Amino acid sequence: ISEIRHRGSSGINAEYGGKKIEKFPEDIFELRRNLRTLDLSRNRLEELPDDIGCLQMLRTLKLEDNQIGVLPKPMGNLGKLEALHLTGNPLMDWPTQIHRCTNIKHLDLSRCRISEIPDSISCLKKLDYLCLSNNRIQRIPEGMCDLKLVEIDLNQNEVAVIPSAFTKNESLRVLRLDYNSITIAGIPNEILADTTISTLSLEGNPLDVRKFREMAGYDKYLERYAATKRKCD
């Protein structure tokens, strides 16, 4: 198989990115016992076969920039999957099939035309990075606040309110909400005073920056931001 690169004890990476593929390569299933990474990004796939559920050793699945509208139910059988990249596919609806993939840590659903995040996202207990930028999302559900996410990217959506329930997440460091619909009324004081967020990105929102800096808790947020910046420097 010409598109395969071996990595010894860590398993096999199958690289099919940018090959203008229109149909899922059947020869991939010959590698199901050792396949760890599958890259099918930047192709012309419109669907995935049900048999994808047999790739149970898969850790990383890259499907960016295809034409996939619906994920097959057997996707939920990928129990060892840790990273799923679906950016740029016309999913429209949230892919609940992945909720059985409880080992996912990195999930990218940017540019997928998604309008709603279900509360059942709370099933993804190990998720630490979530990218949902460039969608049509208006509301952040309670279930998302229950997760131990470290970074959330919701840039370029339609979110108007930041839930105060994020105070329950003691892992959250980065919350990106550039170019949404957030006003001062949509930012609870607790987000600034009582969370672990050290980077709260709000560029391009219809809020008064002066009033934002006068909010109770802003000084505490600024301390966390400065401490993080010092570490990076």
GROMACS .gro file of C-alpha atoms in nm:
model
  233
    1ILE     CA    1   0.000   0.000   0.000
    2SER     CA    2   0.182   0.308  -0.123
    3GLU     CA    3   0.037   0.556   0.124
    4ILE     CA    4   0.154   0.377   0.440
    5ARG     CA    5   0.435   0.477   0.671
    6HIS     CA    6   0.543   0.241   0.948
    7ARG     CA    7   0.635   0.360   1.295
    8GLY     CA    8   0.759   0.044   1.457
    9SER     CA    9   0.605  -0.034   1.795
   10SER     CA   10   0.372   0.267   1.782
   11GLY     CA   11   0.176   0.117   1.494
   12ILE     CA   12   0.101   0.238   1.144
   13ASN     CA   13   0.016   0.581   1.005
   14ALA     CA   14  -0.187   0.579   0.684
   15GLU     CA   15  -0.144   0.901   0.487
   16TYR     CA   16  -0.401   0.977   0.217
   17GLY     CA   17  -0.426   1.354   0.260
   18GLY     CA   18  -0.485   1.569  -0.049
   19LYS     CA   19  -0.518   1.278  -0.294
   20LYS     CA   20  -0.857   1.384  -0.440
   21ILE     CA   21  -1.006   1.057  -0.314
   22GLU     CA   22  -1.384   1.022  -0.362
   23LYS     CA   23  -1.428   0.683  -0.196
   24PHE     CA   24  -1.294   0.545   0.131
   25PRO     CA   25  -0.989   0.326   0.051
   26GLU     CA   26  -1.088  -0.035   0.123
   27ASP     CA   27  -0.725  -0.143   0.170
   28ILE     CA   28  -0.720   0.046   0.499
   29PHE     CA   29  -0.914  -0.237   0.661
   30GLU     CA   30  -0.618  -0.471   0.604
   31LEU     CA   31  -0.435  -0.261   0.864
   32ARG     CA   32  -0.706  -0.257   1.129
   33ARG     CA   33  -0.501  -0.437   1.395
   34ASN     CA   34  -0.210  -0.192   1.382
   35LEU     CA   35  -0.351   0.132   1.241
   36ARG     CA   36  -0.299   0.422   1.482
   37THR     CA   37  -0.334   0.733   1.261
   38LEU     CA   38  -0.548   0.773   0.950
   39ASP     CA   39  -0.520   1.093   0.747
   40LEU     CA   40  -0.790   1.140   0.485
   41SER     CA   41  -0.795   1.518   0.497
   42ARG     CA   42  -0.842   1.744   0.194
   43ASN     CA   43  -1.020   1.489  -0.024
   44ARG     CA   44  -1.367   1.455  -0.180
   45LEU     CA   45  -1.527   1.203   0.053
   46GLU     CA   46  -1.904   1.238   0.100
   47GLU     CA   47  -1.949   0.944   0.336
   48LEU     CA   48  -1.767   0.692   0.550
   49PRO     CA   49  -1.839   0.317   0.545
   50ASP     CA   50  -1.998   0.144   0.844
   51ASP     CA   51  -1.690  -0.078   0.854
   52ILE     CA   52  -1.486   0.214   0.988
   53GLY     CA   53  -1.603   0.093   1.328
   54CYS     CA   54  -1.367  -0.206   1.300
   55LEU     CA   55  -1.058   0.020   1.320
   56GLN     CA   56  -1.059  -0.021   1.694
   57MET     CA   57  -0.690   0.052   1.749
   58LEU     CA   58  -0.716   0.393   1.582
   59ARG     CA   59  -0.595   0.687   1.792
   60THR     CA   60  -0.611   0.980   1.544
   61LEU     CA   61  -0.856   1.034   1.259
   62LYS     CA   62  -0.809   1.332   1.026
   63LEU     CA   63  -1.102   1.409   0.796
   64GLU     CA   64  -1.064   1.785   0.747
   65ASP     CA   65  -1.200   1.949   0.433
   66ASN     CA   66  -1.409   1.672   0.281
   67GLN     CA   67  -1.783   1.671   0.200
   68ILE     CA   68  -1.904   1.443   0.479
   69GLY     CA   69  -2.255   1.528   0.596
   70VAL     CA   70  -2.329   1.244   0.840
   71LEU     CA   71  -2.105   1.010   1.037
   72PRO     CA   72  -2.198   0.640   1.046
   73LYS     CA   73  -2.322   0.499   1.377
   74PRO     CA   74  -2.034   0.247   1.401
   75MET     CA   75  -1.798   0.544   1.450
   76GLY     CA   76  -1.892   0.501   1.814
   77ASN     CA   77  -1.697   0.172   1.818
   78LEU     CA   78  -1.365   0.358   1.793
   79GLY     CA   79  -1.306   0.321   2.163
   80LYS     CA   80  -0.936   0.413   2.156
   81LEU     CA   81  -0.981   0.727   1.944
   82GLU     CA   82  -0.812   1.027   2.106
   83ALA     CA   83  -0.814   1.292   1.832
   84LEU     CA   84  -1.084   1.360   1.573
   85HIS     CA   85  -1.044   1.633   1.312
   86LEU     CA   86  -1.359   1.713   1.112
   87THR     CA   87  -1.313   2.080   1.029
   88GLY     CA   88  -1.462   2.196   0.701
   89ASN     CA   89  -1.726   1.922   0.657
   90PRO     CA   90  -2.096   2.014   0.608
   91LEU     CA   91  -2.224   1.822   0.911
   92MET     CA   92  -2.500   2.070   1.004
   93ASP     CA   93  -2.601   1.858   1.307
   94TRP     CA   94  -2.386   1.762   1.603
   95PRO     CA   95  -2.241   1.410   1.546
   96THR     CA   96  -2.380   1.228   1.850
   97GLN     CA   97  -2.225   0.907   1.715
   98ILE     CA   98  -1.894   1.013   1.870
   99HIS     CA   99  -2.030   1.024   2.225
  100ARG     CA  100  -1.935   0.658   2.268
  101CYS     CA  101  -1.574   0.747   2.181
  102THR     CA  102  -1.508   0.830   2.543
  103ASN     CA  103  -1.129   0.851   2.510
  104ILE     CA  104  -1.138   1.154   2.279
  105LYS     CA  105  -0.916   1.434   2.408
  106HIS     CA  106  -0.894   1.657   2.100
  107LEU     CA  107  -1.204   1.740   1.894
  108ASP     CA  108  -1.212   1.984   1.602
  109LEU     CA  109  -1.553   2.060   1.450
  110SER     CA  110  -1.476   2.406   1.314
  111ARG     CA  111  -1.645   2.520   0.991
  112CYS     CA  112  -1.906   2.242   1.008
  113ARG     CA  113  -2.223   2.460   1.000
  114ILE     CA  114  -2.323   2.334   1.346
  115SER     CA  115  -2.590   2.540   1.524
  116GLU     CA  116  -2.630   2.353   1.853
  117ILE     CA  117  -2.415   2.170   2.107
  118PRO     CA  118  -2.611   1.901   2.295
  119ASP     CA  119  -2.587   1.863   2.672
  120SER     CA  120  -2.483   1.505   2.604
  121ILE     CA  121  -2.136   1.634   2.511
  122SER     CA  122  -2.074   1.569   2.881
  123CYS     CA  123  -2.019   1.202   2.782
  124LEU     CA  124  -1.674   1.297   2.651
  125LYS     CA  125  -1.515   1.299   2.996
  126LYS     CA  126  -1.153   1.306   2.874
  127LEU     CA  127  -1.196   1.594   2.630
  128ASP     CA  128  -0.942   1.871   2.698
  129TYR     CA  129  -0.938   2.063   2.366
  130LEU     CA  130  -1.252   2.159   2.175
  131CYS     CA  131  -1.257   2.372   1.861
  132LEU     CA  132  -1.598   2.485   1.732
  133SER     CA  133  -1.497   2.807   1.557
  134ASN     CA  134  -1.679   2.933   1.248
  135ASN     CA  135  -2.014   2.770   1.317
  136ARG     CA  136  -2.364   2.900   1.401
  137ILE     CA  137  -2.371   2.822   1.772
  138GLN     CA  138  -2.583   3.051   1.992
  139ARG     CA  139  -2.571   2.879   2.329
  140ILE     CA  140  -2.311   2.703   2.543
  141PRO     CA  141  -2.487   2.412   2.718
  142GLU     CA  142  -2.453   2.319   3.084
  143GLY     CA  143  -2.310   1.980   2.989
  144MET     CA  144  -2.010   2.145   2.827
  145CYS     CA  145  -1.933   2.329   3.149
  146ASP     CA  146  -1.917   1.995   3.334
  147LEU     CA  147  -1.617   1.880   3.128
  148LYS     CA  148  -1.254   1.928   3.230
  149LEU     CA  149  -1.165   2.117   2.913
  150VAL     CA  150  -0.839   2.311   2.910
  151GLU     CA  151  -0.905   2.510   2.592
  152ILE     CA  152  -1.226   2.599   2.408
  153ASP     CA  153  -1.234   2.782   2.076
  154LEU     CA  154  -1.576   2.927   1.988
  155ASN     CA  155  -1.454   3.212   1.771
  156GLN     CA  156  -1.692   3.338   1.504
  157ASN     CA  157  -2.023   3.203   1.630
  158GLU     CA  158  -2.339   3.368   1.766
  159VAL     CA  159  -2.291   3.317   2.140
  160ALA     CA  160  -2.441   3.596   2.353
  161VAL     CA  161  -2.386   3.466   2.708
  162ILE     CA  162  -2.091   3.301   2.886
  163PRO     CA  163  -2.235   3.054   3.139
  164SER     CA  164  -2.137   3.111   3.500
  165ALA     CA  165  -2.128   2.729   3.529
  166PHE     CA  166  -1.773   2.741   3.391
  167THR     CA  167  -1.671   2.803   3.752
  168LYS     CA  168  -1.713   2.426   3.799
  169ASN     CA  169  -1.427   2.358   3.558
  170GLU     CA  170  -1.098   2.393   3.745
  171SER     CA  171  -0.896   2.297   3.435
  172LEU     CA  172  -1.012   2.564   3.188
  173ARG     CA  173  -0.732   2.801   3.091
  174VAL     CA  174  -0.827   2.936   2.747
  175LEU     CA  175  -1.171   3.047   2.630
  176ARG     CA  176  -1.182   3.201   2.282
  177LEU     CA  177  -1.501   3.387   2.190
  178ASP     CA  178  -1.385   3.640   1.931
  179TYR     CA  179  -1.653   3.772   1.695
  180ASN     CA  180  -1.965   3.653   1.873
  181SER     CA  181  -2.260   3.853   2.012
  182ILE     CA  182  -2.140   3.902   2.370
  183THR     CA  183  -2.220   4.224   2.557
  184ILE     CA  184  -2.128   4.321   2.913
  185ALA     CA  185  -2.459   4.170   3.028
  186GLY     CA  186  -2.346   3.834   2.890
  187ILE     CA  187  -2.030   3.813   3.105
  188PRO     CA  188  -2.095   3.701   3.465
  189ASN     CA  189  -1.857   3.845   3.724
  190GLU     CA  190  -1.779   3.490   3.835
  191ILE     CA  191  -1.611   3.418   3.500
  192LEU     CA  192  -1.350   3.680   3.583
  193ALA     CA  193  -1.326   3.630   3.958
  194ASP     CA  194  -1.385   3.260   4.024
  195THR     CA  195  -1.253   3.057   3.731
  196THR     CA  196  -0.907   2.938   3.626
  197ILE     CA  197  -0.939   3.109   3.287
  198SER     CA  198  -0.619   3.302   3.211
  199THR     CA  199  -0.694   3.384   2.846
  200LEU     CA  200  -1.044   3.516   2.772
  201SER     CA  201  -1.049   3.634   2.412
  202LEU     CA  202  -1.341   3.864   2.325
  203GLU     CA  203  -1.224   4.066   2.027
  204GLY     CA  204  -1.495   4.174   1.784
  205ASN     CA  205  -1.787   4.151   2.029
  206PRO     CA  206  -2.034   4.438   2.085
  207LEU     CA  207  -1.910   4.521   2.434
  208ASP     CA  208  -1.774   4.834   2.595
  209VAL     CA  209  -1.408   4.759   2.674
  210ARG     CA  210  -1.394   5.027   2.945
  211LYS     CA  211  -1.692   4.877   3.125
  212PHE     CA  212  -1.543   4.530   3.085
  213ARG     CA  213  -1.226   4.643   3.262
  214GLU     CA  214  -1.436   4.794   3.540
  215MET     CA  215  -1.618   4.469   3.611
  216ALA     CA  216  -1.584   4.309   3.954
  217GLY     CA  217  -1.327   4.034   3.922
  218TYR     CA  218  -1.138   4.186   3.630
  219ASP     CA  219  -0.831   4.246   3.850
  220LYS     CA  220  -0.824   3.877   3.946
  221TYR     CA  221  -0.850   3.777   3.581
  222LEU     CA  222  -0.567   4.016   3.494
  223GLU     CA  223  -0.346   3.856   3.759
  224ARG     CA  224  -0.400   3.511   3.604
  225TYR     CA  225  -0.339   3.648   3.256
  226ALA     CA  226  -0.013   3.817   3.361
  227ALA     CA  227   0.110   3.507   3.543
  228THR     CA  228   0.051   3.294   3.233
  229LYS     CA  229   0.226   3.545   3.012
  230ARG     CA  230   0.531   3.546   3.241
  231LYS     CA  231   0.552   3.167   3.217
  232CYS     CA  232   0.539   3.184   2.837
  233ASP     CA  233   0.812   3.450   2.827
   0.00000   0.00000   0.00000
